[in-house]
mmCIF file of C-alpha atoms in Angstrom:
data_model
loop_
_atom_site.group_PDB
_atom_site.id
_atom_site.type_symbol
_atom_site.label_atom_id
_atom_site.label_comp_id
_atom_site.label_asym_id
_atom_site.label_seq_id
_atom_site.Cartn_x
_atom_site.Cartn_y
_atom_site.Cartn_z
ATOM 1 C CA UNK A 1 0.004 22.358 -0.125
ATOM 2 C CA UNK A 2 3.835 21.488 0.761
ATOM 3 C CA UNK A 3 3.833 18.286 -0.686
ATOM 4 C CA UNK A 4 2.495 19.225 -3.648
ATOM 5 C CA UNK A 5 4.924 22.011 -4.126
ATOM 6 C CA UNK A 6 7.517 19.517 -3.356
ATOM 7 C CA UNK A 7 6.526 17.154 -5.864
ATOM 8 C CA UNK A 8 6.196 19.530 -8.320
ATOM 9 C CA UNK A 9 9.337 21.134 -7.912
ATOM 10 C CA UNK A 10 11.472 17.885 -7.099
ATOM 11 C CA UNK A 11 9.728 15.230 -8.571
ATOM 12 C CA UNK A 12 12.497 12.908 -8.729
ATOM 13 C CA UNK A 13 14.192 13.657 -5.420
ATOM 14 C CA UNK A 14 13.567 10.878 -2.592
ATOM 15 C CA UNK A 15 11.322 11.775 0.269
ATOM 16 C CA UNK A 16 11.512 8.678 1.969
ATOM 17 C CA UNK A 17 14.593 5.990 2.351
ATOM 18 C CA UNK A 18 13.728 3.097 4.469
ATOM 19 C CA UNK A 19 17.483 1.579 4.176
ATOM 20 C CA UNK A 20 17.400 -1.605 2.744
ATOM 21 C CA UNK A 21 13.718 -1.789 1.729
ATOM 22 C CA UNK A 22 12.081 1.180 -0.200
ATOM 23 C CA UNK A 23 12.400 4.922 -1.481
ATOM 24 C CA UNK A 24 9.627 6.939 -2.213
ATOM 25 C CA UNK A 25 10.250 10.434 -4.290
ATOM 26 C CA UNK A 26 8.319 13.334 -3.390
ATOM 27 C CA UNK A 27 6.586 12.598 -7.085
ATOM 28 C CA UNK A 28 5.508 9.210 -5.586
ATOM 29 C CA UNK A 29 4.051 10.438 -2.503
ATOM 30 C CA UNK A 30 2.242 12.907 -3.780
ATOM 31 C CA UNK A 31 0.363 11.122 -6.621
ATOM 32 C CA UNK A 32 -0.242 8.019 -4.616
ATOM 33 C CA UNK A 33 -1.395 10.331 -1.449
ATOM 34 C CA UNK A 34 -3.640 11.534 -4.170
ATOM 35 C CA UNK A 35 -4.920 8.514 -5.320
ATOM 36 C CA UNK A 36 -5.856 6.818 -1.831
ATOM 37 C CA UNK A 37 -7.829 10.005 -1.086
ATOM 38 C CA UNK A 38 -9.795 9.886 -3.753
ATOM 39 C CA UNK A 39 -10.629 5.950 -2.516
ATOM 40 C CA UNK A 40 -11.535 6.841 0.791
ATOM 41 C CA UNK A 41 -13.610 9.077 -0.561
ATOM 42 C CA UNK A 42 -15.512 6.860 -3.108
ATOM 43 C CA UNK A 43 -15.382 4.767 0.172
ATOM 44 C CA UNK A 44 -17.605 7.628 1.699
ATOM 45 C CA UNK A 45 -15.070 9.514 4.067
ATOM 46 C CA UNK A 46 -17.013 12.881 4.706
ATOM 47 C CA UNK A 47 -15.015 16.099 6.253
ATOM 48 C CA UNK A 48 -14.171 15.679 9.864
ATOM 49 C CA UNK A 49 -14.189 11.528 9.280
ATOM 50 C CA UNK A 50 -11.866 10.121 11.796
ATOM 51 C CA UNK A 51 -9.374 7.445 10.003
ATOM 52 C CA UNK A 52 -7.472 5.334 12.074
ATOM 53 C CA UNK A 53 -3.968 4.764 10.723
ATOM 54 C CA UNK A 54 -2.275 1.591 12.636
ATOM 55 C CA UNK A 55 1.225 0.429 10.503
ATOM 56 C CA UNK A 56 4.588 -0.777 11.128
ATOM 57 C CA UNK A 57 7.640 0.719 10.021
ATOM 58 C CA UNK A 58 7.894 -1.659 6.557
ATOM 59 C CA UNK A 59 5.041 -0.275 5.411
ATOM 60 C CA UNK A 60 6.293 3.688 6.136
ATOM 61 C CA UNK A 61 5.320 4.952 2.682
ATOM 62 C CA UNK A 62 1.875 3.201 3.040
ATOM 63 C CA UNK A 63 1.293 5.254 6.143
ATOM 64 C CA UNK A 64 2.655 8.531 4.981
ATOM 65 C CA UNK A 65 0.676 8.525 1.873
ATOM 66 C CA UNK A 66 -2.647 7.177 3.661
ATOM 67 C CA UNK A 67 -2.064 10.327 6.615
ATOM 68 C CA UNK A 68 -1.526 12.764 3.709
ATOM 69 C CA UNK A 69 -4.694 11.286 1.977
ATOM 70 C CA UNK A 70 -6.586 11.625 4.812
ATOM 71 C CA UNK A 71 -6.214 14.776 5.520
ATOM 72 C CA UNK A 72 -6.702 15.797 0.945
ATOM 73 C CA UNK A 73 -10.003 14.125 1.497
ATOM 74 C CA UNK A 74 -10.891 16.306 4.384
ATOM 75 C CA UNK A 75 -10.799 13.241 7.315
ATOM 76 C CA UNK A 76 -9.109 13.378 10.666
ATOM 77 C CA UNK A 77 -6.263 11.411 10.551
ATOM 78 C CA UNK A 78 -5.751 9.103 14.333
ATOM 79 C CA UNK A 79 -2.546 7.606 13.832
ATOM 80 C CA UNK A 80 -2.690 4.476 16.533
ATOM 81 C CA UNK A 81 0.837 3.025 18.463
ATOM 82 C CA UNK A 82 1.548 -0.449 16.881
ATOM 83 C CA UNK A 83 1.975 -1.430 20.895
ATOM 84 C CA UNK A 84 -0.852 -0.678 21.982
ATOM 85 C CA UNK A 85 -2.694 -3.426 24.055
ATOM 86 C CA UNK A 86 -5.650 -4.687 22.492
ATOM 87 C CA UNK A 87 -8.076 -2.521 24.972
ATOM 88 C CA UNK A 88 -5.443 0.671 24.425
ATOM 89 C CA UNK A 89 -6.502 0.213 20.362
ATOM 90 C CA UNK A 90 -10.165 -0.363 21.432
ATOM 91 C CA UNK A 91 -10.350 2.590 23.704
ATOM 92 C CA UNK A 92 -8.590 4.536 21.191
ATOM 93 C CA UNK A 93 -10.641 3.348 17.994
ATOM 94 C CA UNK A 94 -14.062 3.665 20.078
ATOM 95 C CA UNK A 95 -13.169 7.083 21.895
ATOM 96 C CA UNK A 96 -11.538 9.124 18.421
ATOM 97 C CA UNK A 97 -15.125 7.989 16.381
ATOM 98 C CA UNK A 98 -12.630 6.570 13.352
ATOM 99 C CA UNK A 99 -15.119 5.014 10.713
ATOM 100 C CA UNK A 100 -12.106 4.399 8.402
ATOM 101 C CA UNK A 101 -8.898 2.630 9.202
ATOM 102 C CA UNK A 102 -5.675 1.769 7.275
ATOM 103 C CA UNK A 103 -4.087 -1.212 8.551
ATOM 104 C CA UNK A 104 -0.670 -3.304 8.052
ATOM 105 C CA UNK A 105 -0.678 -7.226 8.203
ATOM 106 C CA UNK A 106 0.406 -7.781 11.507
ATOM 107 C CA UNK A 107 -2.362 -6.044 13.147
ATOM 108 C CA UNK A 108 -5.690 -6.901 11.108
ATOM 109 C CA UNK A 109 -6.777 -9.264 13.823
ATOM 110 C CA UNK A 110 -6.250 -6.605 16.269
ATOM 111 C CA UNK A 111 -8.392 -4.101 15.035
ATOM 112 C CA UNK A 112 -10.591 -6.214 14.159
ATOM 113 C CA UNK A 113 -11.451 -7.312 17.078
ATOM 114 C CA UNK A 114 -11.051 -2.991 18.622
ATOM 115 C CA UNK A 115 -12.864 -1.104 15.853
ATOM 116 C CA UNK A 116 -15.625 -4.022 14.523
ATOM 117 C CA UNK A 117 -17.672 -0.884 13.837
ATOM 118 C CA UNK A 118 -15.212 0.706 11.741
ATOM 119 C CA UNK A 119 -17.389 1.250 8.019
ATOM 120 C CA UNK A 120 -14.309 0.454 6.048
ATOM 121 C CA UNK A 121 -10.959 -0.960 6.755
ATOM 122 C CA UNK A 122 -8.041 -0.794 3.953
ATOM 123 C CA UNK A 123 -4.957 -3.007 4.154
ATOM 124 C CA UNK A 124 -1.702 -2.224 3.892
ATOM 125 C CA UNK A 125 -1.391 -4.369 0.432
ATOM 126 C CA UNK A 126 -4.804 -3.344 -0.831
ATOM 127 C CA UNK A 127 -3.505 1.011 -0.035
ATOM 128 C CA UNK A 128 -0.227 0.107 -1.460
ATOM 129 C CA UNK A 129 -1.488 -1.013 -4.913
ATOM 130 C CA UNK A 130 -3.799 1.779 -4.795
ATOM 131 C CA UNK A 131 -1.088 4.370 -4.336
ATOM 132 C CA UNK A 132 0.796 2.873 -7.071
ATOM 133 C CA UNK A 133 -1.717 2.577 -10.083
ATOM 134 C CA UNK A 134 -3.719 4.599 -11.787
ATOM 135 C CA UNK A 135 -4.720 7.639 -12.818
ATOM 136 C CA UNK A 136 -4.440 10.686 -10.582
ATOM 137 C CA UNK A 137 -6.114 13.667 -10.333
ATOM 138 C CA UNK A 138 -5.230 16.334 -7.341
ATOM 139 C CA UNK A 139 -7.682 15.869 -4.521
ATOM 140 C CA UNK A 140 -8.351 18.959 -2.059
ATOM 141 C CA UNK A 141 -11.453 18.974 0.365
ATOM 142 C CA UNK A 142 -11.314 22.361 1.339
ATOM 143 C CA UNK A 143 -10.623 22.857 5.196
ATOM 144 C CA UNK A 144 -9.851 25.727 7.332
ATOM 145 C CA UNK A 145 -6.640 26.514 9.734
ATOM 146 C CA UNK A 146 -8.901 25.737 13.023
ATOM 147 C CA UNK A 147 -10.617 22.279 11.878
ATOM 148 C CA UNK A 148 -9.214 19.371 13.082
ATOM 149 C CA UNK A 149 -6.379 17.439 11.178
ATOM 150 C CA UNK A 150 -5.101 15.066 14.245
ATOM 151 C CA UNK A 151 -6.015 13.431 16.991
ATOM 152 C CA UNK A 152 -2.909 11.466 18.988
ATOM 153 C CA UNK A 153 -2.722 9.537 21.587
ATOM 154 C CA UNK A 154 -0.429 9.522 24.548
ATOM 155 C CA UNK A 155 1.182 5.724 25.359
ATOM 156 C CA UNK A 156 -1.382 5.339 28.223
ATOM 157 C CA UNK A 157 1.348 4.797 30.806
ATOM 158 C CA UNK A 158 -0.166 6.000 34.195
ATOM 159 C CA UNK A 159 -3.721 4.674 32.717
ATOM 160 C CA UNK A 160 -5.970 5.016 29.560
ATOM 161 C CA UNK A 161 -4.233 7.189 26.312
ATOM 162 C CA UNK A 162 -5.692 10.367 26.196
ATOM 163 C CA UNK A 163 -6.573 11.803 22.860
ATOM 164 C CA UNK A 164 -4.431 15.139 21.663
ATOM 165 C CA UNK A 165 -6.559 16.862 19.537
ATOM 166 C CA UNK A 166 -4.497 18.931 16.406
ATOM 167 C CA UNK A 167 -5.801 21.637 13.870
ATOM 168 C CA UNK A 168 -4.473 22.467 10.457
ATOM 169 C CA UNK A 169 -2.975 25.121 11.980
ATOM 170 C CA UNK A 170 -1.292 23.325 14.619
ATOM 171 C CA UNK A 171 0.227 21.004 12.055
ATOM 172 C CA UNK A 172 1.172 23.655 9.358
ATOM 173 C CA UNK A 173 4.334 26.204 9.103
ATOM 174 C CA UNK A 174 3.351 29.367 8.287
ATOM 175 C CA UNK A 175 6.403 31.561 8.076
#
């Protein structure tokens, strides 16, 4: 796991600097990554769970630790464009299966009213206080190089986004 490598031999070192708003060391990420998967799995994410991840840029730590998470618990992470049109997020909620979503201020109402089948939707506030308290224990589902760890979505620009679907492998350096 590269984050957890990272974390463990940097703790202190930032990962993240949104200028002006937060820093997150690799210490940080990794425990609070660690933390929100072991929610979403008391939430009853199962492997191969799609989780919809839909965040602004304020809340960048929030969405790196909830697409880390995802993938520790053994989900699918299906990270969603913050302008998509409300029948973009539907289609894209509705065609990926996500049963899980993670979900910044701004666009509760939106998904909402796109994914009112979602089983569980965390906010932004309610993942960030997570993340940040409590104890922490390393959380691994185990997965395999070929199994699905992505799917994105193209903007939808010459008609409805089409889903990109990535595996572990896809996703992961191996040199």
């Amino acid at each position: 796991d590269l984050l957890q490598d990272a974390a463990s031999a940097h703790p202190d070192r930032p990962a993240l600097i949104v200028v002006h708003h937060e820093q997150m060391t690799f210490h940080q990420w990794e425990t609070g990554a660690n933390r929100l998967a072991q929610h979403l799995l008391e939430q009853g994410l199962k492997p191969g769970d799609r989780v919809a991840l839909l965040l602004d840029n304020e809340d960048a730590s929030v969405y790196l630790r909830a697409y880390v998470a995802t993938h520790k618990a053994g989900g699918v992470a299906v990270p969603c464009n913050t302008k998509f049109t409300a029948a973009e997020l539907s289609h894209v909620i509705t065609h990926s299966g996500a049963t899980m979503a993670v979900v910044g201020a701004d666009h509760a109402e939106a998904l909402s009213q796109a994914g009112p089948h979602l089983g569980y939707t965390l906010t932004a506030q309610q993942a960030r206080t997570i993340a940040d308290t409590g104890p922490t224990e390393p959380v691994r589902v185990p997965r395999c190089g070929e199994d699905l760890a992505d799917i994105l979505y193209t903007s939808g620009t010459t008609g409805t986004p089409k889903g990109v679907a990535c595996t572990h492998d896809n996703i992961s350096f191996k040199g």
